[in-house]
Tab-separated table of C-alpha atoms in Angstrom:
chain	number	residue	atom	x	y	z
A	8	UNK	CA	152.707	143.326	85.267
A	9	UNK	CA	150.512	140.476	84.050
A	10	UNK	CA	149.021	137.914	86.428
A	11	UNK	CA	151.266	135.356	84.779
A	12	UNK	CA	154.381	137.257	85.788
A	13	UNK	CA	152.968	137.826	89.254
A	14	UNK	CA	152.823	134.039	89.720
A	15	UNK	CA	156.446	133.671	88.664
A	16	UNK	CA	157.499	136.503	90.925
A	17	UNK	CA	155.715	135.011	93.940
A	18	UNK	CA	157.181	131.543	93.315
A	19	UNK	CA	160.643	133.078	93.057
A	20	UNK	CA	160.062	135.002	96.298
A	21	UNK	CA	159.075	131.779	98.053
A	22	UNK	CA	162.132	129.931	96.771
A	23	UNK	CA	164.409	132.858	97.627
A	24	UNK	CA	163.032	132.895	101.170
A	25	UNK	CA	163.626	129.135	101.492
A	26	UNK	CA	167.169	129.274	100.123
A	27	UNK	CA	168.129	132.552	101.823
A	28	UNK	CA	169.021	134.071	98.447
A	29	UNK	CA	167.988	137.379	96.913
A	30	UNK	CA	165.099	136.984	94.415
A	31	UNK	CA	167.339	138.156	91.570
A	32	UNK	CA	169.665	135.238	92.301
A	33	UNK	CA	166.855	132.767	91.522
A	34	UNK	CA	166.540	132.252	87.748
A	35	UNK	CA	163.624	130.565	85.995
A	36	UNK	CA	166.106	128.041	84.652
A	37	UNK	CA	167.511	127.198	88.119
A	38	UNK	CA	167.134	123.634	89.370
A	39	UNK	CA	166.556	122.668	93.019
A	40	UNK	CA	170.058	121.192	93.100
A	41	UNK	CA	171.624	124.447	91.842
A	42	UNK	CA	169.720	126.357	94.497
A	43	UNK	CA	170.769	123.916	97.212
A	44	UNK	CA	167.212	122.761	98.022
A	45	UNK	CA	167.041	119.222	99.439
A	46	UNK	CA	163.923	117.033	99.588
A	47	UNK	CA	162.804	118.460	102.927
A	48	UNK	CA	163.340	121.991	101.576
A	49	UNK	CA	161.126	121.124	98.607
A	50	UNK	CA	158.388	120.019	100.992
A	51	UNK	CA	158.583	123.442	102.636
A	52	UNK	CA	158.480	125.215	99.256
A	53	UNK	CA	155.444	123.191	98.219
A	54	UNK	CA	153.703	124.074	101.478
A	55	UNK	CA	154.440	127.784	100.999
A	56	UNK	CA	153.110	127.637	97.422
A	57	UNK	CA	149.905	125.955	98.585
A	58	UNK	CA	149.403	128.640	101.218
A	59	UNK	CA	150.210	131.528	98.860
A	60	UNK	CA	147.991	130.428	95.958
A	61	UNK	CA	145.347	128.422	97.824
A	62	UNK	CA	146.007	125.334	95.733
A	63	UNK	CA	146.806	121.707	96.543
A	64	UNK	CA	150.068	120.520	94.988
A	65	UNK	CA	150.227	116.795	94.126
A	66	UNK	CA	153.784	116.204	95.294
A	67	UNK	CA	155.183	113.036	96.924
A	68	UNK	CA	158.661	113.394	98.381
A	69	UNK	CA	159.228	109.641	97.995
A	70	UNK	CA	159.192	109.793	94.263
A	71	UNK	CA	159.131	113.318	92.830
A	72	UNK	CA	159.418	112.001	89.270
A	73	UNK	CA	156.152	110.091	89.731
A	74	UNK	CA	154.278	113.072	91.174
A	75	UNK	CA	151.859	114.969	88.929
A	76	UNK	CA	153.906	118.068	89.542
A	77	UNK	CA	157.205	118.866	87.843
A	78	UNK	CA	159.780	120.343	90.201
A	79	UNK	CA	162.861	119.978	88.024
A	80	UNK	CA	163.272	123.752	87.546
A	81	UNK	CA	161.800	127.038	88.774
A	82	UNK	CA	159.999	127.560	85.448
A	83	UNK	CA	158.483	124.068	85.682
A	84	UNK	CA	157.173	124.890	89.151
A	85	UNK	CA	155.739	128.200	87.878
A	86	UNK	CA	153.997	126.423	84.993
A	87	UNK	CA	152.633	123.813	87.412
A	88	UNK	CA	151.263	126.469	89.734
A	89	UNK	CA	149.612	128.308	86.817
A	90	UNK	CA	147.989	125.045	85.763
A	91	UNK	CA	146.666	124.426	89.281
A	92	UNK	CA	145.308	127.989	89.481
A	93	UNK	CA	143.606	127.554	86.098
A	94	UNK	CA	142.119	124.191	87.128
A	95	UNK	CA	140.772	125.810	90.277
A	96	UNK	CA	138.921	128.224	87.975
B	9	UNK	CA	173.963	88.585	137.633
B	10	UNK	CA	173.160	87.680	134.029
B	11	UNK	CA	170.032	85.723	133.445
B	12	UNK	CA	168.290	84.399	130.362
B	13	UNK	CA	165.082	86.161	129.370
B	14	UNK	CA	162.015	84.225	128.254
B	15	UNK	CA	158.967	85.539	126.437
B	16	UNK	CA	156.041	83.845	128.184
B	17	UNK	CA	153.090	85.917	127.006
B	18	UNK	CA	151.947	87.880	123.976
B	19	UNK	CA	148.858	89.961	123.303
B	20	UNK	CA	148.029	91.909	120.151
B	21	UNK	CA	145.502	94.390	118.812
B	22	UNK	CA	146.094	95.363	115.182
B	23	UNK	CA	144.375	96.082	111.899
B	24	UNK	CA	144.667	92.337	111.241
B	25	UNK	CA	142.357	91.675	114.176
B	26	UNK	CA	142.055	91.541	117.943
B	27	UNK	CA	144.217	88.883	119.556
B	28	UNK	CA	147.448	87.126	118.694
B	29	UNK	CA	145.564	84.427	116.792
B	30	UNK	CA	144.029	86.985	114.402
B	31	UNK	CA	147.296	88.902	114.001
B	32	UNK	CA	149.199	85.693	113.236
B	33	UNK	CA	146.513	84.483	110.824
B	34	UNK	CA	146.721	87.748	108.880
B	35	UNK	CA	150.512	87.548	108.737
B	36	UNK	CA	150.462	83.929	107.547
B	37	UNK	CA	147.883	84.696	104.863
B	38	UNK	CA	149.647	87.842	103.689
B	39	UNK	CA	146.414	89.714	104.319
B	40	UNK	CA	146.352	93.515	104.206
B	41	UNK	CA	144.899	95.352	107.190
B	42	UNK	CA	145.144	98.586	105.207
B	43	UNK	CA	142.021	100.077	103.686
B	44	UNK	CA	139.834	103.146	103.384
B	45	UNK	CA	139.658	105.162	106.611
B	46	UNK	CA	136.297	104.477	108.264
B	47	UNK	CA	136.646	105.328	111.946
B	48	UNK	CA	136.960	109.087	111.457
B	49	UNK	CA	135.542	111.686	109.096
B	50	UNK	CA	137.833	111.796	106.042
B	51	UNK	CA	136.676	115.044	104.471
B	52	UNK	CA	139.773	117.181	104.014
B	53	UNK	CA	142.242	114.279	104.154
B	54	UNK	CA	144.235	113.822	100.959
B	55	UNK	CA	145.523	110.403	102.074
B	56	UNK	CA	142.365	108.280	102.432
B	57	UNK	CA	143.860	104.984	103.694
B	58	UNK	CA	145.236	103.647	106.958
B	59	UNK	CA	145.591	100.434	108.926
B	60	UNK	CA	142.752	100.985	111.377
B	61	UNK	CA	142.035	98.345	114.008
B	62	UNK	CA	138.448	98.209	112.812
B	63	UNK	CA	137.619	95.112	114.845
B	64	UNK	CA	138.597	96.861	118.081
B	65	UNK	CA	135.803	98.589	119.975
B	66	UNK	CA	136.712	99.638	123.498
B	67	UNK	CA	133.044	99.491	124.506
B	68	UNK	CA	133.225	95.696	124.198
B	69	UNK	CA	135.800	95.538	126.991
B	70	UNK	CA	135.276	98.495	129.288
B	71	UNK	CA	132.442	100.076	131.229
B	72	UNK	CA	131.281	103.574	130.392
B	73	UNK	CA	133.071	105.040	133.391
B	74	UNK	CA	136.282	103.213	132.453
B	75	UNK	CA	136.045	104.524	128.905
B	76	UNK	CA	135.786	108.075	130.258
B	77	UNK	CA	139.217	107.629	131.826
B	78	UNK	CA	140.923	105.688	129.027
B	79	UNK	CA	141.989	106.957	125.645
B	80	UNK	CA	141.972	104.377	122.827
B	81	UNK	CA	145.761	104.067	123.211
B	82	UNK	CA	145.223	102.817	126.783
B	83	UNK	CA	142.243	100.630	125.849
B	84	UNK	CA	144.299	98.773	123.257
B	85	UNK	CA	147.262	98.380	125.616
B	86	UNK	CA	145.003	96.921	128.328
B	87	UNK	CA	143.326	94.435	126.007
B	88	UNK	CA	146.696	93.296	124.620
B	89	UNK	CA	148.129	93.169	128.151
B	90	UNK	CA	145.192	91.067	129.340
B	91	UNK	CA	145.851	88.490	126.636
B	92	UNK	CA	149.600	88.466	127.341
B	93	UNK	CA	149.204	87.984	131.094
B	94	UNK	CA	146.567	85.294	130.601
B	95	UNK	CA	148.815	83.387	128.221
B	96	UNK	CA	151.721	83.692	130.643
B	97	UNK	CA	149.455	82.286	133.330
B	98	UNK	CA	150.373	85.106	135.666
B	99	UNK	CA	147.000	86.782	135.986
B	100	UNK	CA	143.789	86.639	134.068
B	101	UNK	CA	140.296	87.954	134.438
B	102	UNK	CA	137.971	90.366	132.729
B	103	UNK	CA	139.442	93.684	131.640
B	104	UNK	CA	136.125	95.340	132.313
B	105	UNK	CA	136.392	94.504	135.967
B	106	UNK	CA	132.721	95.224	136.512
B	107	UNK	CA	132.611	92.461	139.100
B	108	UNK	CA	135.760	93.711	140.794
B	109	UNK	CA	137.215	90.213	140.545
B	110	UNK	CA	140.235	90.888	138.392
B	111	UNK	CA	143.144	88.580	139.026
B	112	UNK	CA	146.435	90.227	139.872
B	113	UNK	CA	149.901	88.810	140.427
B	114	UNK	CA	150.676	88.031	144.070
B	115	UNK	CA	152.355	90.777	146.015
B	116	UNK	CA	155.753	89.095	146.277
B	117	UNK	CA	155.984	88.860	142.482
B	118	UNK	CA	154.301	92.253	142.016
B	119	UNK	CA	157.144	94.147	143.687
B	120	UNK	CA	159.605	92.258	141.453
B	121	UNK	CA	157.702	93.116	138.255
B	122	UNK	CA	157.348	96.284	136.193
B	123	UNK	CA	155.940	97.776	133.000
B	124	UNK	CA	157.705	99.558	130.116
B	125	UNK	CA	155.498	100.760	127.275
B	126	UNK	CA	156.447	102.609	124.120
B	127	UNK	CA	154.153	105.170	122.569
B	128	UNK	CA	155.047	108.031	120.284
B	129	UNK	CA	152.037	110.295	120.607
B	130	UNK	CA	150.085	109.012	123.614
B	131	UNK	CA	146.413	109.915	123.972
B	132	UNK	CA	146.005	111.657	120.645
B	133	UNK	CA	142.253	111.071	120.353
B	134	UNK	CA	141.767	112.897	123.626
B	135	UNK	CA	143.951	115.751	122.426
B	136	UNK	CA	142.113	115.873	119.102
B	137	UNK	CA	138.629	115.854	120.655
B	138	UNK	CA	139.397	118.435	123.304
B	139	UNK	CA	141.229	120.797	120.923
B	140	UNK	CA	138.269	120.523	118.589
B	141	UNK	CA	136.002	121.684	121.416
B	142	UNK	CA	138.290	124.557	122.394
B	143	UNK	CA	139.400	125.890	119.034
B	144	UNK	CA	136.673	124.577	116.742
B	145	UNK	CA	133.567	124.982	118.839
B	146	UNK	CA	134.947	127.767	121.028
B	147	UNK	CA	133.961	125.895	124.181
B	148	UNK	CA	135.316	127.268	127.398
B	149	UNK	CA	136.101	124.031	129.199
B	150	UNK	CA	137.346	120.517	128.475
B	151	UNK	CA	136.567	117.135	130.000
B	152	UNK	CA	137.895	116.854	133.569
B	153	UNK	CA	139.876	113.696	132.740
B	154	UNK	CA	141.643	115.265	129.761
B	155	UNK	CA	145.072	115.192	131.412
B	156	UNK	CA	145.006	111.643	132.827
B	157	UNK	CA	143.662	110.399	129.478
B	158	UNK	CA	146.171	112.094	127.201
B	159	UNK	CA	149.361	111.647	129.211
B	160	UNK	CA	151.781	109.363	127.393
B	161	UNK	CA	152.332	107.205	130.487
B	162	UNK	CA	148.621	106.391	130.888
B	163	UNK	CA	148.876	102.971	129.148
B	164	UNK	CA	151.839	102.023	131.365
B	165	UNK	CA	150.101	103.169	134.552
B	166	UNK	CA	146.836	101.381	133.744
B	167	UNK	CA	148.702	98.117	133.045
B	168	UNK	CA	150.581	98.474	136.313
B	169	UNK	CA	147.320	99.091	138.226
B	170	UNK	CA	145.440	96.327	136.437
B	171	UNK	CA	147.927	93.589	137.280
B	172	UNK	CA	149.464	94.895	140.511
B	173	UNK	CA	152.912	95.350	138.990
B	174	UNK	CA	154.753	97.537	141.492
B	175	UNK	CA	158.344	97.474	140.282
B	176	UNK	CA	160.145	99.902	137.947
B	177	UNK	CA	157.677	101.221	135.347
B	178	UNK	CA	157.868	103.954	132.742
B	179	UNK	CA	157.030	105.047	129.206
B	180	UNK	CA	159.425	105.393	126.297
B	181	UNK	CA	158.853	107.778	123.427
B	182	UNK	CA	161.260	107.474	120.521
B	183	UNK	CA	158.862	107.726	117.572
B	184	UNK	CA	159.015	104.560	115.439
B	185	UNK	CA	161.504	102.885	117.807
B	186	UNK	CA	159.484	103.460	120.999
B	187	UNK	CA	158.418	99.903	121.657
B	188	UNK	CA	161.731	98.333	120.649
B	189	UNK	CA	163.417	100.646	123.117
B	190	UNK	CA	160.787	99.605	125.690
B	191	UNK	CA	161.401	95.907	125.013
B	192	UNK	CA	165.176	96.424	125.054
B	193	UNK	CA	165.070	98.154	128.440
B	194	UNK	CA	162.687	95.570	129.872
B	195	UNK	CA	164.977	92.808	128.573
B	196	UNK	CA	167.981	94.411	130.259
B	197	UNK	CA	166.083	94.800	133.536
B	198	UNK	CA	165.166	91.105	133.633
B	199	UNK	CA	168.599	89.987	132.460
B	200	UNK	CA	170.365	92.068	135.113
B	201	UNK	CA	168.228	90.657	137.897
B	202	UNK	CA	166.610	93.997	138.761
B	203	UNK	CA	163.179	92.421	138.227
B	204	UNK	CA	161.746	88.970	137.576
B	205	UNK	CA	158.946	89.918	135.163
B	206	UNK	CA	158.394	92.871	132.854
B	207	UNK	CA	155.285	93.623	130.878
B	208	UNK	CA	156.629	95.448	127.821
B	209	UNK	CA	155.634	96.548	124.360
B	210	UNK	CA	153.870	99.458	122.762
B	211	UNK	CA	150.567	101.064	121.895
B	212	UNK	CA	149.600	103.735	119.386
B	213	UNK	CA	146.169	105.069	118.454
B	214	UNK	CA	147.028	108.198	116.563
B	215	UNK	CA	144.833	107.919	113.467
B	216	UNK	CA	143.250	111.261	114.240
B	217	UNK	CA	142.553	114.075	111.803
B	218	UNK	CA	145.240	116.336	113.212
B	219	UNK	CA	147.960	113.681	113.322
B	220	UNK	CA	147.124	112.421	109.824
B	221	UNK	CA	147.301	115.996	108.493
B	222	UNK	CA	150.738	116.228	110.084
B	223	UNK	CA	151.919	113.135	108.208
B	224	UNK	CA	150.358	114.428	104.982
B	225	UNK	CA	152.410	117.583	105.409
B	226	UNK	CA	155.668	115.649	105.274
B	227	UNK	CA	154.675	114.281	101.833
B	228	UNK	CA	155.864	110.770	102.617
B	229	UNK	CA	152.497	109.000	102.596
B	230	UNK	CA	151.303	106.430	100.067
B	231	UNK	CA	147.782	106.954	98.784
B	232	UNK	CA	147.002	103.395	97.687
B	233	UNK	CA	149.148	100.706	99.334
B	234	UNK	CA	152.271	100.106	101.403
B	235	UNK	CA	154.897	98.472	99.146
B	236	UNK	CA	158.147	98.029	101.073
B	237	UNK	CA	161.272	97.314	99.001
B	238	UNK	CA	159.291	97.372	95.739
B	239	UNK	CA	160.692	99.799	93.152
B	240	UNK	CA	157.274	101.424	92.800
B	241	UNK	CA	156.905	102.038	96.552
B	242	UNK	CA	155.347	105.414	97.238
B	243	UNK	CA	155.611	105.907	100.983
B	244	UNK	CA	154.309	104.765	104.320
B	245	UNK	CA	150.788	104.002	105.505
B	246	UNK	CA	149.876	104.892	109.079
B	247	UNK	CA	148.436	102.248	111.363
B	248	UNK	CA	147.303	101.732	114.932
B	249	UNK	CA	147.476	98.916	117.426
B	250	UNK	CA	149.187	97.503	120.473
B	251	UNK	CA	151.339	94.512	121.288
B	252	UNK	CA	152.387	93.577	124.796
B	253	UNK	CA	154.915	90.890	125.742
B	254	UNK	CA	155.598	89.240	129.091
B	255	UNK	CA	159.372	89.030	129.604
B	256	UNK	CA	160.403	86.753	132.419
B	257	UNK	CA	163.517	85.384	134.047
B	258	UNK	CA	164.019	82.036	132.275
B	259	UNK	CA	164.634	80.140	135.536
B	260	UNK	CA	161.488	81.661	137.051
B	261	UNK	CA	159.458	80.695	133.991
B	262	UNK	CA	160.840	77.154	133.924
B	263	UNK	CA	160.320	76.667	137.655
B	264	UNK	CA	156.632	77.409	137.351
B	265	UNK	CA	156.278	75.363	134.157
B	266	UNK	CA	155.327	78.281	131.912
B	267	UNK	CA	154.979	77.852	128.162
B	268	UNK	CA	158.034	79.653	126.777
B	269	UNK	CA	157.296	81.248	123.400
B	270	UNK	CA	160.886	82.240	122.653
B	271	UNK	CA	163.938	83.813	124.223
B	272	UNK	CA	165.214	87.356	123.787
B	273	UNK	CA	168.991	87.086	123.550
B	274	UNK	CA	170.197	90.581	122.765
B	275	UNK	CA	169.482	94.177	121.944
B	276	UNK	CA	171.394	97.012	120.339
B	277	UNK	CA	170.656	100.725	120.391
B	278	UNK	CA	172.249	103.654	118.596
B	279	UNK	CA	171.668	107.215	117.517
B	280	UNK	CA	172.427	108.478	114.010
B	281	UNK	CA	173.369	111.901	115.395
B	282	UNK	CA	172.947	113.233	111.882
B	283	UNK	CA	169.499	114.236	110.588
B	284	UNK	CA	166.030	114.663	112.101
B	285	UNK	CA	164.223	112.719	109.362
B	286	UNK	CA	166.746	111.118	107.000
B	287	UNK	CA	168.055	107.730	108.209
B	288	UNK	CA	171.739	106.909	108.351
B	289	UNK	CA	173.184	103.627	107.130
B	290	UNK	CA	175.903	103.710	109.790
B	291	UNK	CA	173.477	104.328	112.646
B	292	UNK	CA	171.284	101.436	111.561
B	293	UNK	CA	174.309	99.176	111.054
B	294	UNK	CA	175.696	99.989	114.511
B	295	UNK	CA	172.418	99.017	116.183
B	296	UNK	CA	172.475	95.648	114.395
B	297	UNK	CA	176.168	95.053	115.173
B	298	UNK	CA	175.605	95.830	118.868
B	299	UNK	CA	172.691	93.406	118.918
B	300	UNK	CA	174.879	90.597	117.581
B	301	UNK	CA	177.607	91.429	120.122
B	302	UNK	CA	175.119	91.694	122.966
B	303	UNK	CA	173.668	88.290	122.075
B	304	UNK	CA	177.131	86.780	121.626
B	305	UNK	CA	176.306	85.504	118.152
B	306	UNK	CA	177.713	85.840	114.641
B	307	UNK	CA	176.001	87.375	111.615
B	308	UNK	CA	175.694	83.853	110.135
B	309	UNK	CA	173.488	82.824	113.079
B	310	UNK	CA	170.629	85.109	111.971
B	311	UNK	CA	167.975	83.443	109.794
B	312	UNK	CA	165.342	86.155	109.525
B	313	UNK	CA	165.182	89.939	109.844
B	314	UNK	CA	161.872	91.687	110.380
B	315	UNK	CA	162.910	94.913	108.672
B	316	UNK	CA	161.890	98.431	109.603
B	317	UNK	CA	160.795	98.590	105.940
B	318	UNK	CA	158.580	101.676	105.977
B	319	UNK	CA	158.218	101.790	102.169
B	320	UNK	CA	159.659	105.282	101.917
B	321	UNK	CA	162.217	105.606	99.136
B	322	UNK	CA	165.090	106.397	101.474
B	323	UNK	CA	164.386	104.016	104.389
B	324	UNK	CA	164.258	100.856	102.346
B	325	UNK	CA	167.413	101.499	100.313
B	326	UNK	CA	169.321	102.677	103.407
B	327	UNK	CA	168.199	99.668	105.454
B	328	UNK	CA	169.218	97.311	102.634
B	329	UNK	CA	172.668	98.882	102.501
B	330	UNK	CA	172.985	98.674	106.300
B	331	UNK	CA	172.041	94.977	106.315
B	332	UNK	CA	174.619	94.309	103.569
B	333	UNK	CA	177.231	96.253	105.553
B	334	UNK	CA	176.620	94.153	108.688
B	335	UNK	CA	176.002	90.725	107.184
B	336	UNK	CA	178.344	90.690	104.173
B	337	UNK	CA	177.853	87.578	102.036
B	338	UNK	CA	175.369	86.168	104.582
B	339	UNK	CA	172.954	88.974	103.593
B	340	UNK	CA	171.936	86.918	100.566
B	341	UNK	CA	171.146	83.911	102.759
B	342	UNK	CA	168.829	85.883	105.054
B	343	UNK	CA	165.071	85.930	104.859
B	344	UNK	CA	163.890	89.535	105.245
B	345	UNK	CA	160.390	90.987	105.297
B	346	UNK	CA	158.479	94.115	106.211
B	347	UNK	CA	155.190	93.256	107.878
B	348	UNK	CA	154.266	96.952	107.769
B	349	UNK	CA	152.978	96.072	104.313
B	350	UNK	CA	150.099	94.346	106.158
B	351	UNK	CA	149.615	96.094	109.531
B	352	UNK	CA	150.821	99.542	108.496
B	353	UNK	CA	153.291	101.714	110.348
B	354	UNK	CA	152.035	101.765	113.909
B	355	UNK	CA	154.768	104.201	115.030
B	356	UNK	CA	155.114	103.731	118.818
B	357	UNK	CA	153.623	100.234	118.598
B	358	UNK	CA	155.577	99.253	115.463
B	359	UNK	CA	158.415	97.445	117.227
B	360	UNK	CA	156.046	95.475	119.453
B	361	UNK	CA	153.754	94.418	116.596
B	362	UNK	CA	156.838	93.381	114.646
B	363	UNK	CA	158.214	91.546	117.684
B	364	UNK	CA	154.949	89.597	117.495
B	365	UNK	CA	155.619	88.837	113.811
B	366	UNK	CA	159.165	87.787	114.705
B	367	UNK	CA	157.832	85.494	117.453
B	368	UNK	CA	155.564	83.920	114.830
B	369	UNK	CA	158.645	83.285	112.675
B	370	UNK	CA	160.700	81.601	115.414
B	371	UNK	CA	157.725	79.736	116.872
B	372	UNK	CA	156.325	78.345	113.618
B	373	UNK	CA	159.365	78.421	111.301
B	374	UNK	CA	157.373	80.600	108.956
B	375	UNK	CA	158.507	83.887	107.390
B	376	UNK	CA	155.653	86.401	107.158
B	377	UNK	CA	155.734	88.054	103.724
B	378	UNK	CA	156.265	91.539	102.352
B	379	UNK	CA	152.997	91.996	100.491
B	380	UNK	CA	152.296	94.414	97.603
B	381	UNK	CA	155.733	93.623	96.214
B	382	UNK	CA	155.531	94.358	92.496
B	383	UNK	CA	158.865	95.490	91.043
B	384	UNK	CA	162.440	94.553	91.998
B	385	UNK	CA	164.596	97.500	93.045
B	386	UNK	CA	168.371	97.068	92.585
B	387	UNK	CA	168.829	99.189	95.723
B	388	UNK	CA	166.639	96.786	97.753
B	389	UNK	CA	168.052	93.500	96.495
B	390	UNK	CA	167.642	91.265	99.557
B	391	UNK	CA	165.285	88.286	99.692
B	392	UNK	CA	162.307	90.229	101.036
B	393	UNK	CA	159.893	87.254	101.004
B	394	UNK	CA	157.634	88.781	98.369
B	395	UNK	CA	153.863	88.423	98.736
B	396	UNK	CA	153.623	84.891	100.169
B	397	UNK	CA	154.703	83.493	103.537
B	398	UNK	CA	157.444	80.898	103.338
B	399	UNK	CA	158.389	77.945	105.540
B	400	UNK	CA	161.957	78.108	106.720
B	401	UNK	CA	163.867	76.987	109.788
B	402	UNK	CA	164.259	80.050	112.023
B	403	UNK	CA	166.548	79.589	115.010
B	404	UNK	CA	167.484	83.227	115.528
B	405	UNK	CA	165.718	86.311	114.212
B	406	UNK	CA	166.243	90.043	114.449
B	407	UNK	CA	163.726	92.887	114.463
B	408	UNK	CA	164.796	96.377	113.365
B	409	UNK	CA	163.352	99.794	114.185
B	410	UNK	CA	164.901	103.072	113.008
B	411	UNK	CA	163.051	106.151	114.199
B	412	UNK	CA	162.594	109.669	112.934
B	413	UNK	CA	165.179	111.581	114.889
B	414	UNK	CA	167.748	108.863	114.169
B	415	UNK	CA	167.119	106.743	117.271
B	416	UNK	CA	167.546	103.042	116.519
B	417	UNK	CA	166.714	99.892	118.484
B	418	UNK	CA	167.136	96.285	117.398
B	419	UNK	CA	166.208	93.047	119.177
B	420	UNK	CA	167.315	89.429	118.703
B	421	UNK	CA	165.013	86.483	119.457
B	422	UNK	CA	165.900	82.782	119.649
B	423	UNK	CA	163.648	79.766	119.302
B	424	UNK	CA	163.386	77.502	122.332
């Protein structure tokens, strides 16, 4: 498995844990709404991602669309995390 | 027995300055007390701004031995209390007390007077410093006064001791509503005849590294400015401060010829009973409706509402909807503002600092503004007094607080 896939797998694990779903029930195309994640749940997911990847996610729960971090789908979150890991060097 | 309740004293410490005069001047000017954090090390903080009371230095008021026993939350409460009691003409003297000549109320009044103070976190600087020693520096012991400094009732107890107030006294902790609950309970005590005088308000000094990291974690903090009701609002800004009011039986105040700042005429309290962080329109509306009923007034009697207005996306739209629900067509005739835009969100002291702003409005017929207002939001479509204070006749005003945990407290003030 490539590192890229490992990131996706870990993000999916985190979201599955938060939503009490099995990882195979979380698709890359899933949206937070489809997964039943509310704004407080997203805050918890972001925290878990920061802890897992040792990154700082620029996410403001007041206005997610204005944050520098796209959380509209699982794949968007995965891409965002990969970008943060790359920026960290 | 139902008595009228006068406000005869007010003292303030805030990011706008030390003293009611400085606080009022800042509110009139629409000045921001929010700026870069300077009083603590900011390395590791991702939110670099707060409303620090930078002009407040406890060492200017208290001896070294007094400082050892008093967390900043108590220091601020005592300095605000000193100003309030001096204005009320009930007791005045130096807070430092180095000469032991502090004036107290006479014993007959002392047993008929109490203290109710709101604070959400209590002595958080003490907690922060001592935890740092234990967990950071691996020290084996903490300062011997750690417990009496950090306990949430320390500000209340020190005010009681300072002025010889021996009646019912306690501390209220309901997050952002703490000091409105304190003022509401003090109001009811005076109105019922249980006491003649209550010293009431709130104090918060929780701009510590640990507490600020906690707020960062919730992802509801603005990084540049507090913009209540503006479409581009991006969250709350933490602040610190204290405001203490003297509430007094109106007949008692009149008999001794006291200067009466305003009258408190009603309070309303409710619980959302729904969510630990998300506010409920119905819960907020019920607290306002109960306040109107308690005061025996109609929605049309209210001229100004000092809003809770935290500048989070959900508070401001929910509060707007609640005000529309309660006031109907009169909502568009109200002046509304959030003074948090200037003095920040002082959590346990928020209600008391905003009571001070509301007293300014009824005393001077001047609406303090909502500063940093940049873009209209259709979901926050009240007249929020954008950016500049406005002259307007204010006979009756309301001050809202809606806490995390869904605990709401609202007060109504009337000009005299």
